[in-house]
CSV table of C-alpha atoms in Angstrom, one decimal:
chain,number,residue,atom,x,y,z
A,452,UNK,CA,47.4,-16.3,-52.7
A,453,UNK,CA,50.3,-14.5,-54.3
A,454,UNK,CA,50.8,-13.7,-57.9
A,455,UNK,CA,53.8,-16.1,-58.1
A,456,UNK,CA,51.7,-19.0,-56.7
A,457,UNK,CA,49.0,-18.4,-59.3
A,458,UNK,CA,51.7,-18.1,-62.0
A,459,UNK,CA,53.1,-21.5,-61.2
A,460,UNK,CA,49.7,-23.1,-60.9
A,461,UNK,CA,48.9,-21.8,-64.4
A,462,UNK,CA,52.3,-22.8,-65.7
A,463,UNK,CA,51.9,-26.4,-64.5
A,464,UNK,CA,48.6,-26.5,-66.3
A,465,UNK,CA,50.3,-25.2,-69.5
A,466,UNK,CA,53.0,-27.8,-69.2
A,467,UNK,CA,50.4,-30.6,-68.9
A,468,UNK,CA,48.5,-29.1,-71.8
A,469,UNK,CA,51.7,-29.0,-73.9
A,470,UNK,CA,52.4,-32.6,-73.0
A,471,UNK,CA,48.9,-33.8,-74.1
A,472,UNK,CA,49.0,-31.6,-77.3
A,473,UNK,CA,52.4,-33.0,-78.4
A,474,UNK,CA,52.7,-36.4,-76.8
A,475,UNK,CA,49.0,-37.0,-77.6
A,476,UNK,CA,49.6,-37.5,-81.3
A,477,UNK,CA,52.6,-39.8,-80.4
A,478,UNK,CA,50.2,-42.0,-78.5
A,479,UNK,CA,47.7,-42.0,-81.3
A,480,UNK,CA,50.4,-43.0,-83.8
A,481,UNK,CA,51.5,-45.7,-81.5
A,482,UNK,CA,47.9,-47.0,-81.3
A,483,UNK,CA,47.6,-46.9,-85.1
A,484,UNK,CA,50.4,-49.5,-85.4
A,485,UNK,CA,47.9,-52.1,-84.2
A,486,UNK,CA,44.8,-50.6,-85.8
A,487,UNK,CA,45.3,-48.5,-88.9
A,488,UNK,CA,48.5,-50.0,-90.3
A,489,UNK,CA,47.9,-53.0,-92.6
A,490,UNK,CA,51.4,-54.3,-93.1
A,491,UNK,CA,55.1,-53.8,-92.1
A,492,UNK,CA,55.6,-51.1,-94.6
A,493,UNK,CA,52.8,-49.0,-93.1
A,494,UNK,CA,54.0,-49.7,-89.6
A,495,UNK,CA,57.4,-48.3,-90.6
A,496,UNK,CA,55.7,-45.3,-92.2
A,497,UNK,CA,53.7,-44.6,-89.1
A,498,UNK,CA,56.6,-44.9,-86.7
A,499,UNK,CA,58.8,-42.8,-88.9
A,500,UNK,CA,56.4,-39.8,-88.5
A,501,UNK,CA,57.2,-39.6,-84.7
A,502,UNK,CA,60.8,-40.9,-84.8
A,503,UNK,CA,62.4,-37.5,-84.3
A,504,UNK,CA,59.9,-36.2,-81.8
A,505,UNK,CA,58.5,-38.7,-79.3
A,506,UNK,CA,61.3,-38.4,-76.7
A,507,UNK,CA,61.4,-34.6,-77.1
A,508,UNK,CA,57.6,-34.5,-76.5
A,509,UNK,CA,58.0,-36.4,-73.2
A,510,UNK,CA,60.1,-33.6,-71.8
A,511,UNK,CA,56.9,-31.7,-71.2
A,512,UNK,CA,55.8,-34.4,-68.7
A,513,UNK,CA,59.1,-34.4,-67.0
A,514,UNK,CA,59.1,-30.7,-66.8
A,515,UNK,CA,55.5,-30.6,-65.4
A,516,UNK,CA,56.5,-33.1,-62.7
A,517,UNK,CA,59.7,-31.3,-61.8
A,518,UNK,CA,57.8,-27.9,-61.7
A,519,UNK,CA,55.2,-29.4,-59.4
A,520,UNK,CA,57.9,-30.9,-57.1
A,521,UNK,CA,59.7,-27.6,-56.9
A,522,UNK,CA,56.8,-25.1,-56.7
A,523,UNK,CA,54.1,-27.1,-54.9
A,524,UNK,CA,55.9,-29.8,-52.9
A,525,UNK,CA,52.8,-30.6,-50.7
A,526,UNK,CA,50.8,-31.1,-53.9
A,527,UNK,CA,53.5,-33.3,-55.3
A,528,UNK,CA,53.8,-35.4,-52.1
A,529,UNK,CA,50.0,-35.9,-51.8
A,530,UNK,CA,49.4,-36.7,-55.4
A,531,UNK,CA,52.3,-39.0,-56.0
A,532,UNK,CA,51.7,-40.9,-52.8
A,533,UNK,CA,48.0,-41.1,-53.2
A,534,UNK,CA,48.2,-42.2,-56.8
A,535,UNK,CA,51.4,-44.3,-56.5
A,536,UNK,CA,50.0,-47.4,-58.1
A,537,UNK,CA,48.6,-45.6,-61.2
A,538,UNK,CA,51.7,-43.5,-61.6
A,539,UNK,CA,53.9,-46.6,-61.3
A,540,UNK,CA,51.9,-48.2,-64.1
A,541,UNK,CA,52.3,-45.1,-66.2
A,542,UNK,CA,56.1,-45.1,-65.6
A,543,UNK,CA,56.4,-48.8,-66.5
A,544,UNK,CA,54.4,-48.1,-69.7
A,545,UNK,CA,56.6,-45.1,-70.6
A,546,UNK,CA,59.7,-47.2,-70.2
A,547,UNK,CA,58.4,-50.1,-72.2
A,548,UNK,CA,57.1,-47.7,-74.9
A,549,UNK,CA,60.4,-45.9,-75.1
A,550,UNK,CA,62.5,-49.0,-75.6
A,551,UNK,CA,60.2,-50.5,-78.3
A,552,UNK,CA,61.5,-48.1,-80.9
A,553,UNK,CA,65.1,-49.4,-80.5
A,554,UNK,CA,64.3,-53.0,-79.6
A,555,UNK,CA,61.9,-53.4,-82.6
A,556,UNK,CA,64.6,-52.1,-84.9
A,557,UNK,CA,67.2,-54.6,-83.4
A,558,UNK,CA,64.9,-57.6,-83.5
A,559,UNK,CA,66.3,-60.5,-85.5
A,560,UNK,CA,63.0,-62.2,-86.2
A,561,UNK,CA,59.6,-61.1,-87.4
A,562,UNK,CA,57.9,-62.5,-84.3
A,563,UNK,CA,60.2,-60.4,-82.1
A,564,UNK,CA,59.6,-57.3,-84.2
A,565,UNK,CA,55.8,-57.9,-84.0
A,566,UNK,CA,55.9,-58.4,-80.3
A,567,UNK,CA,57.5,-55.0,-79.8
A,568,UNK,CA,54.9,-53.5,-82.1
A,569,UNK,CA,52.2,-54.9,-79.9
A,570,UNK,CA,53.8,-53.5,-76.8
A,571,UNK,CA,54.1,-50.1,-78.5
A,572,UNK,CA,50.4,-50.2,-79.4
A,573,UNK,CA,49.2,-51.3,-76.0
A,574,UNK,CA,51.3,-48.9,-74.0
A,575,UNK,CA,50.3,-46.0,-76.3
A,576,UNK,CA,46.7,-46.7,-75.3
A,577,UNK,CA,47.4,-47.4,-71.6
A,578,UNK,CA,49.3,-44.2,-70.9
A,579,UNK,CA,46.6,-41.7,-71.9
A,580,UNK,CA,43.9,-43.9,-70.4
A,581,UNK,CA,45.7,-44.0,-67.1
A,582,UNK,CA,46.3,-40.2,-67.1
A,583,UNK,CA,42.6,-39.6,-67.9
A,584,UNK,CA,41.7,-42.1,-65.1
A,585,UNK,CA,43.9,-40.3,-62.6
A,586,UNK,CA,42.9,-36.7,-63.3
A,587,UNK,CA,39.2,-37.4,-63.5
A,588,UNK,CA,39.3,-39.4,-60.3
A,589,UNK,CA,41.3,-36.7,-58.5
A,590,UNK,CA,38.8,-33.9,-59.3
A,591,UNK,CA,36.0,-35.8,-57.6
A,592,UNK,CA,37.5,-35.5,-54.1
A,593,UNK,CA,39.5,-38.3,-52.5
A,594,UNK,CA,39.6,-39.6,-48.9
A,595,UNK,CA,42.3,-37.5,-47.3
A,596,UNK,CA,43.3,-36.6,-43.8
A,597,UNK,CA,44.5,-33.2,-42.4
A,598,UNK,CA,48.1,-34.0,-43.3
A,599,UNK,CA,47.3,-34.5,-46.9
A,600,UNK,CA,47.7,-38.3,-46.8
A,601,UNK,CA,45.4,-40.0,-49.3
A,602,UNK,CA,43.8,-43.4,-48.3
A,603,UNK,CA,41.6,-44.1,-51.3
A,604,UNK,CA,40.3,-47.5,-52.4
A,605,UNK,CA,39.6,-49.0,-55.8
A,606,UNK,CA,36.3,-47.3,-56.1
A,607,UNK,CA,37.8,-43.9,-55.6
A,608,UNK,CA,40.2,-44.5,-58.5
A,609,UNK,CA,37.9,-46.5,-60.8
A,610,UNK,CA,34.3,-45.2,-61.2
A,611,UNK,CA,32.0,-44.1,-64.0
A,612,UNK,CA,33.6,-40.6,-64.4
A,613,UNK,CA,37.2,-41.8,-64.2
A,614,UNK,CA,36.5,-44.6,-66.7
A,615,UNK,CA,34.8,-42.3,-69.1
A,616,UNK,CA,37.6,-39.8,-68.6
A,617,UNK,CA,40.3,-42.4,-69.3
A,618,UNK,CA,38.6,-43.7,-72.5
A,619,UNK,CA,37.9,-40.1,-73.6
A,620,UNK,CA,41.6,-39.1,-73.3
A,621,UNK,CA,42.7,-42.3,-75.1
A,622,UNK,CA,40.2,-41.7,-77.9
A,623,UNK,CA,41.2,-38.0,-78.2
A,624,UNK,CA,44.9,-39.2,-78.5
A,625,UNK,CA,44.0,-41.7,-81.2
A,626,UNK,CA,42.1,-39.1,-83.2
A,627,UNK,CA,44.9,-36.6,-82.7
A,628,UNK,CA,47.3,-39.3,-84.0
A,629,UNK,CA,45.1,-40.0,-87.0
A,630,UNK,CA,45.0,-36.3,-87.8
A,631,UNK,CA,48.8,-36.2,-87.5
A,632,UNK,CA,49.2,-39.3,-89.8
A,633,UNK,CA,47.0,-37.6,-92.4
A,634,UNK,CA,49.1,-34.5,-92.1
A,635,UNK,CA,52.5,-36.3,-92.3
A,636,UNK,CA,52.1,-39.2,-94.7
A,637,UNK,CA,51.4,-39.9,-98.3
A,638,UNK,CA,49.6,-42.8,-99.9
A,639,UNK,CA,46.8,-45.1,-98.8
A,640,UNK,CA,47.5,-44.6,-95.1
A,641,UNK,CA,46.9,-40.9,-95.3
A,642,UNK,CA,43.5,-41.5,-96.9
A,643,UNK,CA,42.5,-44.2,-94.4
A,644,UNK,CA,43.5,-42.1,-91.4
A,645,UNK,CA,41.2,-39.4,-92.7
A,646,UNK,CA,38.3,-41.9,-93.1
A,647,UNK,CA,38.8,-43.4,-89.7
A,648,UNK,CA,38.9,-40.0,-88.0
A,649,UNK,CA,35.7,-38.9,-89.8
A,650,UNK,CA,33.8,-41.8,-88.3
A,651,UNK,CA,35.3,-41.8,-84.8
A,652,UNK,CA,34.5,-38.2,-84.1
A,653,UNK,CA,30.8,-39.3,-83.8
A,654,UNK,CA,31.9,-41.6,-80.9
A,655,UNK,CA,33.8,-38.7,-79.3
A,656,UNK,CA,30.7,-36.5,-79.4
A,657,UNK,CA,28.8,-39.1,-77.4
A,658,UNK,CA,31.6,-39.4,-75.0
A,659,UNK,CA,31.8,-35.7,-74.4
A,660,UNK,CA,28.0,-35.6,-73.6
A,661,UNK,CA,28.4,-38.4,-71.1
A,662,UNK,CA,31.5,-36.8,-69.6
A,663,UNK,CA,29.7,-33.5,-69.1
A,664,UNK,CA,26.8,-35.2,-67.3
A,665,UNK,CA,29.1,-37.2,-65.1
A,666,UNK,CA,31.2,-34.1,-64.4
A,667,UNK,CA,28.1,-32.3,-63.0
A,668,UNK,CA,27.1,-35.3,-60.9
A,669,UNK,CA,30.5,-36.4,-59.5
A,670,UNK,CA,32.3,-33.0,-59.0
A,671,UNK,CA,31.6,-29.6,-57.6
A,672,UNK,CA,32.7,-27.8,-60.7
A,673,UNK,CA,29.3,-26.5,-61.7
A,674,UNK,CA,28.6,-25.5,-58.1
A,675,UNK,CA,31.9,-23.5,-57.7
A,676,UNK,CA,32.7,-22.4,-61.2
A,677,UNK,CA,29.4,-22.7,-63.2
A,678,UNK,CA,30.0,-20.1,-65.9
A,679,UNK,CA,33.6,-21.0,-66.7
A,680,UNK,CA,32.9,-24.8,-66.6
A,681,UNK,CA,30.0,-24.4,-69.0
A,682,UNK,CA,32.1,-22.2,-71.3
A,683,UNK,CA,35.0,-24.6,-71.4
A,684,UNK,CA,32.7,-27.6,-72.0
A,685,UNK,CA,31.2,-25.7,-75.0
A,686,UNK,CA,34.7,-24.8,-76.2
A,687,UNK,CA,35.7,-28.5,-76.1
A,688,UNK,CA,32.6,-29.5,-78.2
A,689,UNK,CA,33.2,-26.6,-80.7
A,690,UNK,CA,36.9,-27.5,-81.1
A,691,UNK,CA,35.8,-31.2,-81.6
A,692,UNK,CA,33.3,-30.1,-84.2
A,693,UNK,CA,35.9,-27.9,-85.9
A,694,UNK,CA,38.4,-30.8,-86.1
A,695,UNK,CA,35.7,-33.0,-87.5
A,696,UNK,CA,34.7,-30.5,-90.1
A,697,UNK,CA,38.4,-30.0,-91.0
A,698,UNK,CA,38.7,-33.8,-91.4
A,699,UNK,CA,35.7,-33.9,-93.6
A,700,UNK,CA,37.1,-31.1,-95.8
A,701,UNK,CA,40.6,-32.7,-95.7
A,702,UNK,CA,42.1,-29.6,-94.1
A,703,UNK,CA,44.8,-31.6,-92.4
A,704,UNK,CA,46.7,-28.9,-90.5
A,705,UNK,CA,43.4,-27.3,-89.2
A,706,UNK,CA,42.2,-30.8,-88.1
A,707,UNK,CA,45.5,-31.5,-86.3
A,708,UNK,CA,45.6,-28.1,-84.5
A,709,UNK,CA,41.9,-28.3,-83.5
A,710,UNK,CA,42.3,-31.7,-82.0
A,711,UNK,CA,45.4,-30.5,-80.1
A,712,UNK,CA,43.6,-27.4,-78.9
A,713,UNK,CA,40.8,-29.7,-77.6
A,714,UNK,CA,43.4,-31.1,-75.2
A,715,UNK,CA,44.3,-27.7,-74.0
A,716,UNK,CA,40.7,-26.9,-73.3
A,717,UNK,CA,40.3,-30.1,-71.4
A,718,UNK,CA,43.3,-29.3,-69.2
A,719,UNK,CA,42.0,-25.8,-68.6
A,720,UNK,CA,38.6,-27.3,-67.6
A,721,UNK,CA,40.2,-29.6,-65.0
A,722,UNK,CA,42.6,-27.0,-63.6
A,723,UNK,CA,39.9,-24.2,-63.3
A,724,UNK,CA,37.8,-26.7,-61.4
A,725,UNK,CA,40.6,-27.5,-59.0
A,726,UNK,CA,41.2,-23.7,-58.3
A,727,UNK,CA,41.9,-22.5,-55.7
A,728,UNK,CA,42.8,-26.1,-54.6
A,729,UNK,CA,45.4,-28.5,-55.8
A,730,UNK,CA,44.0,-31.5,-54.1
A,731,UNK,CA,40.2,-32.0,-53.4
A,732,UNK,CA,39.4,-33.9,-50.3
A,733,UNK,CA,36.0,-35.6,-49.6
A,734,UNK,CA,36.0,-33.4,-46.4
A,735,UNK,CA,36.4,-29.9,-47.8
A,736,UNK,CA,38.3,-28.8,-44.6
A,737,UNK,CA,41.1,-31.1,-45.6
A,738,UNK,CA,41.5,-29.9,-49.3
A,739,UNK,CA,45.0,-28.6,-50.1
A,740,UNK,CA,44.9,-25.0,-51.3
A,741,UNK,CA,47.3,-23.4,-53.7
A,742,UNK,CA,48.4,-20.9,-51.1
A,743,UNK,CA,49.2,-23.7,-48.6
A,744,UNK,CA,50.9,-26.1,-51.0
A,745,UNK,CA,53.6,-23.9,-52.5
A,746,UNK,CA,57.3,-23.3,-51.8
A,747,UNK,CA,58.6,-20.1,-50.4
A,748,UNK,CA,58.4,-16.8,-52.2
A,749,UNK,CA,62.2,-16.9,-52.7
A,750,UNK,CA,62.1,-20.3,-54.3
A,751,UNK,CA,59.2,-19.3,-56.6
A,752,UNK,CA,61.0,-16.1,-57.6
A,753,UNK,CA,64.3,-17.9,-58.4
A,754,UNK,CA,62.5,-20.5,-60.4
A,755,UNK,CA,60.6,-17.9,-62.4
A,756,UNK,CA,63.8,-16.1,-63.3
A,757,UNK,CA,65.5,-19.3,-64.4
A,758,UNK,CA,62.4,-20.4,-66.4
A,759,UNK,CA,62.0,-17.1,-68.2
A,760,UNK,CA,65.7,-17.2,-69.1
A,761,UNK,CA,65.8,-20.8,-70.5
A,762,UNK,CA,62.3,-21.2,-71.9
A,763,UNK,CA,62.7,-19.2,-75.1
A,764,UNK,CA,65.7,-21.3,-76.1
A,765,UNK,CA,63.9,-24.6,-75.4
A,766,UNK,CA,60.8,-23.5,-77.4
A,767,UNK,CA,63.1,-22.3,-80.3
A,768,UNK,CA,64.9,-25.7,-80.4
A,769,UNK,CA,61.6,-27.6,-80.5
A,770,UNK,CA,60.2,-25.4,-83.2
A,771,UNK,CA,63.4,-25.8,-85.3
A,772,UNK,CA,63.2,-29.6,-84.9
A,773,UNK,CA,59.6,-29.7,-86.2
A,774,UNK,CA,60.6,-27.4,-89.0
A,775,UNK,CA,63.5,-29.6,-90.1
A,776,UNK,CA,61.4,-32.7,-90.2
A,777,UNK,CA,58.3,-31.1,-91.7
A,778,UNK,CA,58.2,-33.2,-94.9
A,779,UNK,CA,55.7,-36.0,-95.4
A,780,UNK,CA,56.7,-39.6,-95.0
A,781,UNK,CA,56.2,-41.5,-98.2
A,782,UNK,CA,55.3,-45.2,-98.5
């Protein structure tokens, strides 16, 4: 395995981590429209907190997919064909969720407006749930032949670990969104978001324990990377506890950053378990390795140069956007 292959494997992990960190609170705010918000005024207040950011945050997902296509085409082909149905559902949900912001605003009746709010809330739950389902089913090992063709059935996709993984990612997104609402709003909604998060973290603790047990039972993570797997699981629990403590003490920025870092630790856990593979087959001989899945050295070199040249400007633009819209949203 070359250094460039490892670099792009890590970079794709970073891109997915960035997506869940930033888009995660978007999903949580979307879910809050059907749960936390009590009236139209609070729905408007919640949506206003993500109005300038939600589409920019989705760029991280597009970039991760594009980077995977260009740097690891065999991984991209196997993953996207093997998980076609789940990825299609995610795409449909992303499209529906994206248009709700405009269509809700253009609705001429209260029923029409409420219908789009329901779609926003449901798709905001479905997307992180389906991503969690996909990633936690993928790490268990899927039926795959020597060509990398996946021929999985329903049980391969939907099983105890993948269901717990899907619910955990959705719950983490909701809590991340509650922490963001507490950070970005004033009034009763801010206080209620803090109270909800303070209670829901106990549910997340239980979920993390179940997830750790199922991870040991359904994957080879402990067998192949015991020390790093245990360290990252502990880090996830510690970050969760830090976020919970910050919520209890009403340190809103600390709570938001801690819940976001929990996503990064989870992505690190999944990718270190994959290493040095990109797709895990039930028959280990058919697993796709990083060194076999990548593009040519020339392609990776060219992509690295372009990325290093453009990335600072993209990050600067995103940071400036968050700075411009840093004020709280009032009732």
